[in-house]
Coordinates of C-alpha atoms and ligand atoms in Angstrom, one line a residue:
Chain H
X294 CA -22.9 -23.9 9.4
X295 CA -22.6 -20.9 11.8
X296 CA -23.7 -21.4 15.3
X297 CA -23.5 -18.6 17.9
X298 CA -24.4 -19.5 21.4
X299 CA -24.8 -17.0 24.2
X300 CA -22.5 -14.4 22.5
X301 CA -21.9 -11.5 24.9
X302 CA -19.5 -8.6 24.3
X303 CA -18.8 -5.4 26.1
X304 CA -16.6 -2.4 25.4
X305 CA -15.6 -1.3 28.8
X306 CA -18.9 -0.9 30.7
X307 CA -21.0 -0.8 27.6
X308 CA -22.6 -4.2 26.8
X309 CA -22.8 -4.2 23.0
X310 CA -24.0 -7.8 22.6
X311 CA -26.2 -9.6 25.1
X312 CA -26.5 -13.4 25.0
X313 CA -27.0 -13.7 21.2
X314 CA -28.0 -17.1 19.8
X315 CA -28.1 -17.5 16.1
X316 CA -27.9 -20.4 13.7
X317 CA -27.2 -19.9 10.0
X318 CA -27.6 -23.1 7.9
X319 CA -25.2 -23.7 5.0
X320 CA -26.2 -22.2 1.7
X321 CA -28.6 -19.7 3.4
X322 CA -28.7 -15.9 3.4
X323 CA -29.3 -14.2 6.8
X324 CA -29.9 -10.5 6.8
X325 CA -29.3 -8.6 10.1
X326 CA -31.2 -5.3 10.5
X327 CA -31.4 -2.9 13.4
X328 CA -30.9 0.7 14.5
X329 CA -27.5 2.3 14.5
X330 CA -25.3 1.3 17.4
X331 CA -27.4 -1.9 18.0
X332 CA -24.3 -4.0 17.6
X333 CA -24.7 -5.3 14.1
X334 CA -21.1 -4.7 13.0
X335 CA -19.8 -6.0 16.3
X336 CA -21.8 -9.2 15.9
X337 CA -20.3 -9.7 12.4
X338 CA -16.8 -9.0 13.6
X339 CA -17.2 -11.5 16.4
X340 CA -17.9 -14.2 13.8
X341 CA -14.4 -13.9 12.3
X342 CA -12.8 -13.0 15.6
X343 CA -11.8 -9.5 14.5
X344 CA -13.5 -8.8 17.9
X345 CA -13.1 -11.2 20.9
X346 CA -16.3 -12.3 22.6
X347 CA -16.5 -12.1 26.4
X348 CA -18.8 -15.0 26.8
X349 CA -20.4 -17.5 24.5
X350 CA -19.2 -19.4 21.5
X351 CA -18.8 -19.0 17.8
X352 CA -18.7 -22.1 15.6
X353 CA -18.2 -22.2 11.9
X354 CA -18.7 -25.7 10.4
X355 CA -18.5 -27.1 13.9
X356 CA -15.1 -25.6 14.4
X357 CA -14.7 -23.2 17.4
X358 CA -13.5 -19.8 16.1
X359 CA -10.6 -18.2 18.0
X360 CA -10.4 -20.8 20.7
X361 CA -9.4 -24.4 21.4
X362 CA -11.2 -26.4 24.0
X363 CA -9.0 -28.3 26.5
X364 CA -11.0 -30.0 29.2
X365 CA -13.2 -27.3 30.7
X366 CA -11.2 -24.4 29.4
X367 CA -11.1 -22.4 26.2
X368 CA -7.6 -21.5 25.1
X369 CA -7.2 -18.6 22.7
X370 CA -5.6 -19.8 19.5
X371 CA -2.3 -18.3 18.3
X372 CA -2.6 -15.5 15.8
X373 CA -1.4 -17.9 13.1
X374 CA -4.3 -20.2 13.7
X375 CA -6.8 -17.4 13.8
X376 CA -5.6 -16.1 10.5
X377 CA -5.9 -19.5 9.1
X378 CA -9.5 -19.7 10.3
X379 CA -10.3 -16.3 8.8
X380 CA -9.3 -17.5 5.4
X381 CA -12.5 -19.6 5.5
X382 CA -14.6 -16.5 6.2
X383 CA -14.8 -13.7 3.7
X384 CA -15.5 -10.2 5.0
X385 CA -16.8 -7.3 2.9
X386 CA -16.4 -3.9 4.6
X387 CA -18.7 -0.9 4.3
X388 CA -15.6 1.2 3.2
X389 CA -14.3 -1.5 0.8
X390 CA -10.8 -1.2 2.3
X391 CA -9.0 -2.2 -1.0
X392 CA -5.3 -1.9 -1.0
X393 CA -4.7 1.4 -2.9
X394 CA -1.2 0.5 -4.2
X395 CA -2.4 -2.7 -5.9
X396 CA -4.5 -3.2 -9.0
X397 CA -7.8 -4.9 -8.9
X398 CA -6.3 -8.2 -9.8
X399 CA -3.4 -7.8 -7.3
X400 CA -6.0 -7.1 -4.6
X401 CA -7.8 -10.2 -5.4
X402 CA -4.7 -12.3 -5.5
X403 CA -2.9 -10.9 -2.4
X404 CA -4.2 -13.5 0.0
X405 CA -4.1 -16.5 -2.4
X406 CA -0.9 -16.0 -4.4
X407 CA 0.0 -15.3 -8.0
X408 CA -0.5 -18.9 -9.2
X409 CA -4.3 -18.3 -8.7
X410 CA -4.3 -15.6 -11.5
X411 CA -6.7 -17.4 -13.8
X412 CA -9.2 -17.8 -10.9
X413 CA -8.6 -14.1 -10.0
X414 CA -9.5 -13.0 -13.5
X415 CA -12.5 -15.3 -13.5
X416 CA -13.8 -13.8 -10.2
X417 CA -13.4 -10.3 -11.5
X418 CA -15.3 -11.3 -14.6
X419 CA -18.0 -12.8 -12.4
X420 CA -18.5 -9.4 -10.6
X421 CA -18.6 -7.7 -14.1
X422 CA -15.1 -6.2 -14.0
X423 CA -13.3 -8.3 -16.6
X424 CA -12.1 -5.0 -18.3
X425 CA -10.9 -3.4 -15.0
X426 CA -8.4 -6.1 -14.0
X427 CA -5.4 -3.7 -14.1
X428 CA -7.1 -0.6 -12.7
X429 CA -6.1 0.8 -9.3
X430 CA -8.8 1.4 -6.7
X431 CA -8.6 5.2 -7.2
X432 CA -9.5 4.7 -10.8
X433 CA -12.7 2.8 -10.0
X434 CA -16.1 4.0 -8.9
X435 CA -17.4 3.1 -5.5
X436 CA -19.6 0.4 -6.8
X437 CA -16.7 -1.1 -8.8
X438 CA -14.5 -0.9 -5.8
X439 CA -17.0 -2.8 -3.7
X440 CA -17.3 -5.5 -6.4
X441 CA -13.5 -5.9 -6.4
X442 CA -13.7 -6.2 -2.6
X443 CA -16.3 -9.0 -3.0
X444 CA -14.1 -10.8 -5.6
X445 CA -11.2 -10.5 -3.1
X446 CA -13.3 -12.0 -0.4
X447 CA -14.4 -14.9 -2.7
X448 CA -10.8 -15.6 -3.8
X449 CA -10.2 -17.6 -0.6
X450 CA -13.1 -19.9 -1.5
X451 CA -14.6 -19.1 1.9
X452 CA -17.2 -21.3 3.6
X453 CA -19.2 -18.1 4.3
X454 CA -19.1 -14.4 3.4
X455 CA -20.0 -11.7 5.9
X456 CA -21.1 -8.3 4.5
X457 CA -21.2 -5.2 6.7
X458 CA -23.4 -2.6 5.1
X459 CA -21.8 -3.2 1.7
X460 CA -23.8 -0.6 -0.1
X461 CA -24.2 2.2 2.5
X462 CA -21.1 4.1 1.3
X463 CA -22.4 4.1 -2.3
X464 CA -24.3 6.6 -4.4
X465 CA -27.9 5.4 -4.9
X466 CA -27.3 4.6 -8.5
X467 CA -24.4 2.3 -7.7
X468 CA -26.2 0.3 -5.0
X469 CA -28.0 -1.8 -7.6
X470 CA -24.8 -3.2 -9.3
X471 CA -23.5 -4.4 -5.9
X472 CA -26.8 -5.9 -4.8
X473 CA -26.9 -7.7 -8.2
X474 CA -23.6 -9.4 -7.5
X475 CA -24.8 -10.4 -4.0
X476 CA -28.0 -11.8 -5.4
X477 CA -26.0 -13.9 -7.9
X478 CA -23.9 -15.2 -5.0
X479 CA -27.0 -16.1 -3.0
X480 CA -28.4 -18.0 -6.0
X481 CA -25.1 -19.9 -6.4
X482 CA -25.6 -21.2 -2.8
X483 CA -23.0 -19.1 -1.0
X484 CA -23.6 -18.9 2.8
X485 CA -24.0 -15.2 3.6
X486 CA -24.6 -13.0 6.6
X487 CA -25.5 -9.5 5.5
X488 CA -25.9 -6.3 7.6
X489 CA -27.9 -3.9 5.4
X490 CA -30.6 -1.3 5.4
X491 CA -31.8 -2.5 2.0
X492 CA -35.1 -3.9 3.1
X493 CA -36.1 -4.7 -0.5
X494 CA -33.0 -6.9 -0.9
X495 CA -33.8 -8.6 2.4
X496 CA -37.3 -9.3 1.4
X497 CA -36.2 -10.8 -1.9
X498 CA -33.0 -12.7 -1.1
X499 CA -33.0 -13.5 2.7
X500 CA -33.9 -16.8 4.1
X501 CA -33.8 -15.4 7.6
X502 CA -34.1 -11.8 8.8
X503 CA -32.7 -11.0 12.2
X504 CA -33.7 -7.9 14.1
X505 CA -31.1 -6.7 16.6
X506 CA -31.7 -3.9 19.1
X507 CA -29.4 -2.7 21.9
X508 CA -27.3 -5.9 21.6
X509 CA -30.3 -8.2 21.9
X510 CA -31.7 -10.5 19.2
X511 CA -35.3 -9.3 19.4
X512 CA -36.8 -11.3 16.6
X513 CA -35.8 -13.6 13.8
X514 CA -37.6 -15.5 11.1
X515 CA -38.3 -15.5 7.3
X516 CA -38.8 -12.1 5.8
X517 CA -42.5 -12.6 5.3
X518 CA -42.8 -12.8 9.1
X519 CA -40.2 -10.4 10.5
X520 CA -40.6 -7.7 7.8
X521 CA -44.3 -7.9 7.0
X522 CA -45.8 -9.1 10.2
X523 CA -43.4 -8.3 13.0
X524 CA -44.4 -9.5 16.5
X525 CA -42.4 -7.1 18.6
X526 CA -43.1 -3.5 19.2
X527 CA -39.5 -2.4 18.7
X528 CA -39.3 -4.2 15.3
X529 CA -42.4 -2.4 14.2
X530 CA -41.1 0.9 15.3
X531 CA -37.8 0.4 13.5
X532 CA -39.5 -0.8 10.3
X533 CA -41.9 2.0 10.3
X534 CA -38.9 4.4 10.2
X535 CA -37.0 2.5 7.5
X536 CA -39.9 1.7 5.2
X537 CA -41.0 5.3 4.4
Chain L
X233 CA -26.5 37.7 -32.4
X234 CA -28.6 40.3 -34.1
X235 CA -30.7 40.3 -30.9
X236 CA -27.7 41.0 -28.9
X237 CA -26.3 43.8 -31.0
X238 CA -29.6 45.5 -31.2
X239 CA -29.8 45.3 -27.5
X240 CA -26.4 46.9 -27.3
X241 CA -27.5 49.6 -29.7
X242 CA -30.5 50.1 -27.5
X243 CA -28.3 50.8 -24.5
X244 CA -26.5 53.5 -26.5
X245 CA -23.1 51.8 -27.3
X246 CA -21.7 52.0 -30.8
X247 CA -23.2 49.0 -32.5
X248 CA -20.3 48.4 -34.9
X249 CA -17.6 48.1 -32.2
X250 CA -18.2 44.9 -30.0
X251 CA -16.9 41.7 -31.6
X252 CA -19.2 38.6 -31.7
X253 CA -19.3 37.1 -28.2
X254 CA -17.4 33.9 -29.1
X255 CA -14.4 36.0 -30.3
X256 CA -13.8 37.7 -27.0
X257 CA -10.1 38.0 -26.2
X258 CA -8.9 37.2 -22.6
X259 CA -6.5 39.8 -21.3
X260 CA -4.6 38.5 -18.2
X261 CA -4.2 40.9 -15.3
X262 CA -0.9 42.8 -15.3
X263 CA 1.5 42.5 -12.4
X264 CA 4.0 45.5 -12.6
X265 CA 5.4 44.8 -9.1
X266 CA 6.4 41.3 -10.1
X267 CA 8.6 42.7 -12.8
X268 CA 10.1 45.2 -10.5
X269 CA 10.8 42.6 -7.8
X270 CA 12.3 40.3 -10.4
X271 CA 14.6 43.0 -11.8
X272 CA 15.8 43.9 -8.3
X273 CA 16.6 40.3 -7.5
X274 CA 18.3 39.8 -10.8
X275 CA 20.6 42.8 -10.2
X276 CA 21.6 41.3 -6.8
X277 CA 22.3 37.9 -8.4
X278 CA 24.3 39.5 -11.2
X279 CA 26.4 41.4 -8.6
X280 CA 27.1 38.2 -6.7
X281 CA 28.1 36.3 -9.9
X282 CA 30.3 39.2 -10.9
X283 CA 32.0 39.0 -7.5
X284 CA 32.5 35.2 -7.9
X285 CA 34.3 35.7 -11.1
X286 CA 36.3 38.8 -10.5
X287 CA 37.3 38.5 -6.8
X288 CA 40.7 36.8 -6.9
X289 CA 40.0 35.4 -3.3
X290 CA 38.0 32.6 -4.8
X291 CA 41.0 31.4 -6.7
X292 CA 39.3 29.4 -9.4
X293 CA 42.5 28.0 -10.7
X294 CA 43.2 26.2 -7.4
X295 CA 39.5 25.2 -7.3
X296 CA 39.6 23.4 -10.6
X297 CA 43.1 22.1 -9.9
X298 CA 41.8 20.1 -6.9
X299 CA 38.2 19.4 -7.9
X300 CA 39.0 16.1 -9.7
X301 CA 42.3 15.5 -7.9
X302 CA 43.0 11.9 -7.0
X303 CA 43.1 12.4 -3.2
X304 CA 39.8 14.4 -3.4
X305 CA 38.2 11.6 -5.4
X306 CA 39.3 9.0 -2.9
X307 CA 37.9 11.1 -0.1
X308 CA 34.7 11.5 -2.0
X309 CA 34.4 7.8 -2.3
X310 CA 34.8 7.4 1.5
X311 CA 32.1 10.1 2.0
X312 CA 29.8 8.1 -0.3
X313 CA 30.6 4.8 1.5
X314 CA 29.9 6.4 4.9
X315 CA 26.6 7.9 3.6
X316 CA 25.5 4.7 2.0
X317 CA 26.4 2.4 4.8
X318 CA 25.0 4.8 7.4
X319 CA 21.7 5.0 5.5
X320 CA 21.4 1.3 5.0
X321 CA 22.2 0.4 8.6
X322 CA 20.3 3.3 9.9
X323 CA 17.1 2.6 8.0
X324 CA 17.4 -1.1 8.7
X325 CA 17.5 -0.2 12.4
X326 CA 14.6 2.2 11.9
X327 CA 12.4 -0.4 10.3
X328 CA 12.9 -2.7 13.3
X329 CA 12.7 0.1 16.0
X330 CA 9.5 1.7 14.7
X331 CA 7.2 -1.4 14.9
X332 CA 8.9 -2.2 18.2
X333 CA 7.8 1.2 19.5
X334 CA 4.3 0.7 18.2
X335 CA 4.0 -2.8 19.5
X336 CA 1.9 -3.8 22.5
X337 CA 4.8 -5.6 24.2
X338 CA 5.9 -3.2 27.0
X339 CA 9.5 -4.5 26.9
X340 CA 10.0 -3.9 23.2
X341 CA 8.2 -0.6 23.4
X342 CA 10.4 0.8 26.2
X343 CA 13.6 -0.5 24.7
X344 CA 12.8 1.2 21.4
X345 CA 11.7 4.4 23.2
X346 CA 14.9 4.4 25.2
X347 CA 17.1 3.8 22.2
X348 CA 15.6 6.6 20.3
X349 CA 15.7 8.9 23.3
X350 CA 19.4 8.3 24.0
X351 CA 20.7 8.4 20.4
X352 CA 18.7 11.5 19.5
X353 CA 20.0 13.3 22.6
X354 CA 23.7 12.6 22.2
X355 CA 25.3 15.0 19.7
X356 CA 26.8 13.0 16.8
X357 CA 30.3 14.5 17.5
X358 CA 30.2 13.4 21.1
X359 CA 29.0 9.9 20.2
X360 CA 31.8 9.5 17.6
X361 CA 34.4 10.4 20.2
X362 CA 32.9 7.9 22.6
X363 CA 33.0 5.0 20.2
X364 CA 36.6 5.9 19.1
X365 CA 37.6 5.7 22.8
X366 CA 35.7 2.5 23.6
X367 CA 38.9 0.9 24.4
X368 CA 39.1 2.9 27.6
X369 CA 35.9 1.4 28.8
X370 CA 36.2 -2.2 27.6
X371 CA 39.6 -3.3 26.5
X372 CA 38.3 -6.7 25.3
X373 CA 34.9 -7.6 23.8
X374 CA 33.7 -11.2 23.7
X375 CA 30.9 -13.3 22.3
X376 CA 29.4 -15.9 24.5
X377 CA 26.7 -16.8 26.9
X378 CA 25.3 -13.7 28.5
X379 CA 26.8 -13.3 32.0
X380 CA 28.5 -16.7 31.3
X381 CA 31.6 -18.0 29.6
X382 CA 32.8 -16.5 26.3
X383 CA 33.8 -18.2 23.1
X384 CA 35.5 -15.5 21.0
X385 CA 37.1 -12.4 22.3
X386 CA 38.7 -9.4 20.5
X387 CA 40.9 -6.5 21.5
X388 CA 38.5 -3.6 21.4
X389 CA 41.0 -1.4 19.6
X390 CA 41.4 -3.9 16.7
X391 CA 37.7 -4.5 16.4
X392 CA 36.6 -0.9 16.5
X393 CA 38.8 0.9 14.0
X394 CA 38.3 4.6 13.4
X395 CA 36.2 3.8 10.4
X396 CA 34.2 1.3 12.4
X397 CA 33.6 3.8 15.1
X398 CA 32.5 6.4 12.6
X399 CA 30.1 3.9 11.0
X400 CA 28.8 2.7 14.3
X401 CA 28.1 6.3 15.4
X402 CA 26.5 7.3 12.1
X403 CA 24.3 4.1 12.0
X404 CA 23.1 4.4 15.6
X405 CA 22.4 8.2 15.2
X406 CA 20.6 7.5 11.9
X407 CA 18.6 4.6 13.3
X408 CA 17.1 6.8 16.0
X409 CA 15.9 9.4 13.4
X410 CA 14.9 6.8 10.9
X411 CA 12.8 5.0 13.5
X412 CA 10.7 8.1 14.0
X413 CA 10.4 8.7 10.2
X414 CA 9.2 5.1 9.7
X415 CA 6.9 5.4 12.6
X416 CA 5.3 8.5 11.2
X417 CA 4.8 6.6 7.9
X418 CA 3.2 3.7 9.6
X419 CA 0.8 6.0 11.6
X420 CA -0.2 7.6 8.3
X421 CA -1.7 4.4 7.0
X422 CA -5.4 3.9 7.7
X423 CA -5.8 1.1 10.4
X424 CA -8.6 -0.4 8.3
X425 CA -6.0 -1.5 5.8
X426 CA -4.6 -3.9 8.4
X427 CA -8.0 -5.0 9.4
X428 CA -8.8 -5.9 5.8
X429 CA -5.5 -7.8 5.6
X430 CA -6.3 -9.6 8.8
X431 CA -9.8 -10.5 7.6
X432 CA -8.1 -12.1 4.6
X433 CA -5.9 -14.2 6.8
X434 CA -2.7 -12.6 5.6
X435 CA 0.2 -13.4 8.1
X436 CA 1.5 -10.6 10.2
X437 CA 4.9 -10.1 8.7
X438 CA 3.4 -10.2 5.2
X439 CA 0.8 -7.6 6.3
X440 CA 3.7 -5.3 7.3
X441 CA 5.8 -5.9 4.2
X442 CA 3.2 -6.0 1.5
X443 CA 0.3 -3.8 2.8
X444 CA 1.7 -1.4 5.5
X445 CA 5.1 -0.5 4.3
X446 CA 4.4 0.3 0.7
X447 CA 1.6 2.7 1.8
X448 CA 3.8 4.1 4.6
X449 CA 6.5 4.8 2.0
X450 CA 4.6 7.7 0.6
X451 CA 4.9 9.5 3.9
X452 CA 8.3 8.1 4.7
X453 CA 10.1 9.1 1.5
X454 CA 10.2 13.0 1.7
X455 CA 11.4 12.8 5.3
X456 CA 13.8 10.0 4.5
X457 CA 15.3 12.0 1.7
X458 CA 15.7 14.9 4.0
X459 CA 17.5 12.7 6.5
X460 CA 19.7 11.2 3.8
X461 CA 20.9 14.7 2.7
X462 CA 21.5 15.5 6.4
X463 CA 23.5 12.3 6.7
X464 CA 25.6 13.1 3.7
X465 CA 26.6 16.4 5.3
X466 CA 27.0 14.8 8.8
X467 CA 29.7 12.5 7.4
X468 CA 31.9 15.7 7.5
X469 CA 31.8 15.4 11.3
X470 CA 33.8 12.2 11.3
X471 CA 36.9 14.3 10.3
X472 CA 37.5 14.4 14.1
X473 CA 38.4 10.7 13.9
X474 CA 41.0 11.5 11.2
X475 CA 39.1 9.6 8.6
X476 CA 40.0 10.7 5.1
X477 CA 36.5 11.7 4.0
X478 CA 35.9 14.8 1.8
X479 CA 36.0 17.5 4.5
X480 CA 39.0 16.0 6.3
X481 CA 40.9 15.7 3.0
X482 CA 40.3 19.4 1.9
X483 CA 41.5 20.4 5.4
X484 CA 44.7 18.4 4.9
X485 CA 45.2 20.0 1.5
X486 CA 44.7 23.6 2.7
X487 CA 46.7 22.9 5.7
X488 CA 49.6 22.2 3.3
X489 CA 49.0 25.0 0.8
X490 CA 47.0 27.6 2.7
X491 CA 44.4 28.0 0.1
X492 CA 41.4 27.7 2.4
X493 CA 38.6 29.3 0.5
X494 CA 39.0 27.5 -2.9
X495 CA 39.4 24.1 -1.1
X496 CA 36.3 24.6 1.1
X497 CA 34.6 25.4 -2.1
X498 CA 35.7 22.1 -3.6
X499 CA 34.0 20.3 -0.7
X500 CA 30.9 22.5 -0.9
X501 CA 30.4 22.0 -4.6
X502 CA 30.7 18.2 -4.2
X503 CA 28.2 18.2 -1.4
X504 CA 25.8 20.3 -3.6
X505 CA 26.3 17.9 -6.6
X506 CA 25.6 14.8 -4.4
X507 CA 22.5 16.4 -2.9
X508 CA 21.3 17.2 -6.4
X509 CA 21.8 13.5 -7.4
X510 CA 19.9 12.4 -4.3
X511 CA 17.0 14.7 -5.2
X512 CA 16.8 13.2 -8.6
X513 CA 16.8 9.7 -7.1
X514 CA 14.1 10.8 -4.6
X515 CA 12.0 12.0 -7.5
X516 CA 12.0 8.6 -9.2
X517 CA 11.6 6.6 -6.0
X518 CA 8.6 8.7 -5.0
X519 CA 7.1 8.3 -8.4
X520 CA 7.4 4.5 -8.0
X521 CA 5.5 4.6 -4.7
X522 CA 2.8 6.9 -6.1
X523 CA 1.5 4.0 -8.1
X524 CA -2.2 3.8 -7.7
X525 CA -2.5 7.3 -6.2
X526 CA -2.5 9.3 -9.4
X527 CA -5.3 8.9 -11.8
Ligands
ATP261 N1 -13.9 -0.5 19.4 C1 -14.9 0.0 20.1 N2 -14.7 0.6 21.3 C2 -15.7 1.0 22.1 N3 -17.0 1.0 21.7 C3 -17.3 0.5 20.5 C4 -16.3 -0.1 19.7 N4 -16.8 -0.5 18.5 C5 -18.2 -0.3 18.7 N5 -18.4 0.3 19.9 C6 -19.8 0.7 20.4 O1 -20.6 -0.5 20.3 C7 -21.9 -0.1 19.9 C8 -22.3 -1.0 18.7 O2 -21.5 -0.7 17.6 P1 -21.7 -1.3 16.2 O3 -20.6 -0.7 15.3 O4 -21.7 -2.8 16.4 O5 -23.1 -0.8 15.8 P2 -23.9 -1.0 14.4 O6 -25.2 -1.7 14.8 O7 -23.0 -1.7 13.5 O8 -24.2 0.5 14.0 P3 -24.2 1.1 12.6 O9 -25.5 0.8 11.9 O10 -24.1 2.6 12.9 O11 -23.0 0.7 11.8 C9 -21.9 1.3 19.6 O12 -22.5 2.0 20.7 C10 -20.4 1.7 19.5 O13 -20.2 3.0 20.0
MG262 MG1 -22.0 -1.0 11.6

């Protein structure tokens, strides 16, 4: 489904990602953990080409993201093509980023058009917001806003959904309602890559847990191995801080 | 209750006087200086109004005689046309120039920067006289291949009439200011909004039209309204091109009858009324764009 090979990315002289290889099978849930500044967001943003990689390749469903191969060269795609590819990849932001001048339903329909209204309503119902269809983002709680954002990402019928710390801007009592929605998505077979500090969620839902540190993929495997029996010193050190 | 009153009795206060605690009456603080200041200002206002009514110099008869007079109405229409056309052309230009100035393309960026620099620097009056005298610089204008043969050509003086020169000057002047107002609006929108739109695969132009601009409008509107009021009054400058707008027309009339003050007052009161109408319009447009921002 997603295949990253040798992904390397620098901001100026700072190498944020170093030679990252990662494979995410269709229908699976991958949780990325790691200390702040380790490059988790950057990795996620490289997958939908919000950030350009310096080296390496990103493939989604076999299709190269952001580039076209001609002979031995990779040509960057036109913006129009990149936008089209992004429509296959849902992205849920830490800060929701809903459009404040549009209602929940308008937010969900913005990228797909008004003719999809029945599906928009259905998606909002699916995230438990059937009664908030006409509410503006300011009128919703953080948890409700993030659920609208999830519905908006799903409206495009994406092949995969990327989540960047979807619950870390929420009050503790609102975290559960968003994780519930994500759990349902996982059960329905949505391919997901989730950056989160919710270790409980990772243990329960993830097929694969990936530990990233200083731009390197240190360890990956099923949660029972990476979370409960980590092989690397740095993973252990990180987990001992998170699991207090 | 009984506990309270007995406590009060214990501290030595008369026990029959204090009302029950939930009946306590709130007495607002008194502001004697406010009253004195208000009275002083009212006296000054009254004196001014008295002067308006009793000073024969204002000549209210002449004022009312000309206020709705046909030539004044026609002139008012021209003022409105100049304002409207200047605003539409100016803001259309601003909406193009602002994204140009913010773009990564160095050519677009510098052209926009240069345009804004030039047309903000040249006084409107000077610019108007320039356009009106364009015929001295180029006596023919033609449309054709750049640096190559032309297909259509016009006598400059027939193409750029006085009204055309006025409109051109106002529009270019206005576009430079509108560009900065629109740019301020665009900068006020959180960049994560565009990132979210890009992540949804929404095309560029649509991002601008549907996501960026409606949010930028909230910052644009108060400044745009200011600029519009300014434009309304700036139209009085085109009198130098002998265009029969409001200010030119009252000058013509007082040139004939010598009643300067009441006729200046005719123009003034019309400008005040039009500004009030714009303010009302501004209120409703701002309300429209505050959708989603008020709970
Ligand atoms: N646009 C940018 N320009 C320069 N440096 C950047 C940029 N974006 C990220 N960085 C740097 O890259 C590094 C990795 O950032 P990233 O946001 O991927 O970390 P993260 O693992 O998501 O951290 P967190 O858990 O705090 O969100 C950080 O050192 C950050 O300062
Ligand atoms: Mg991050």
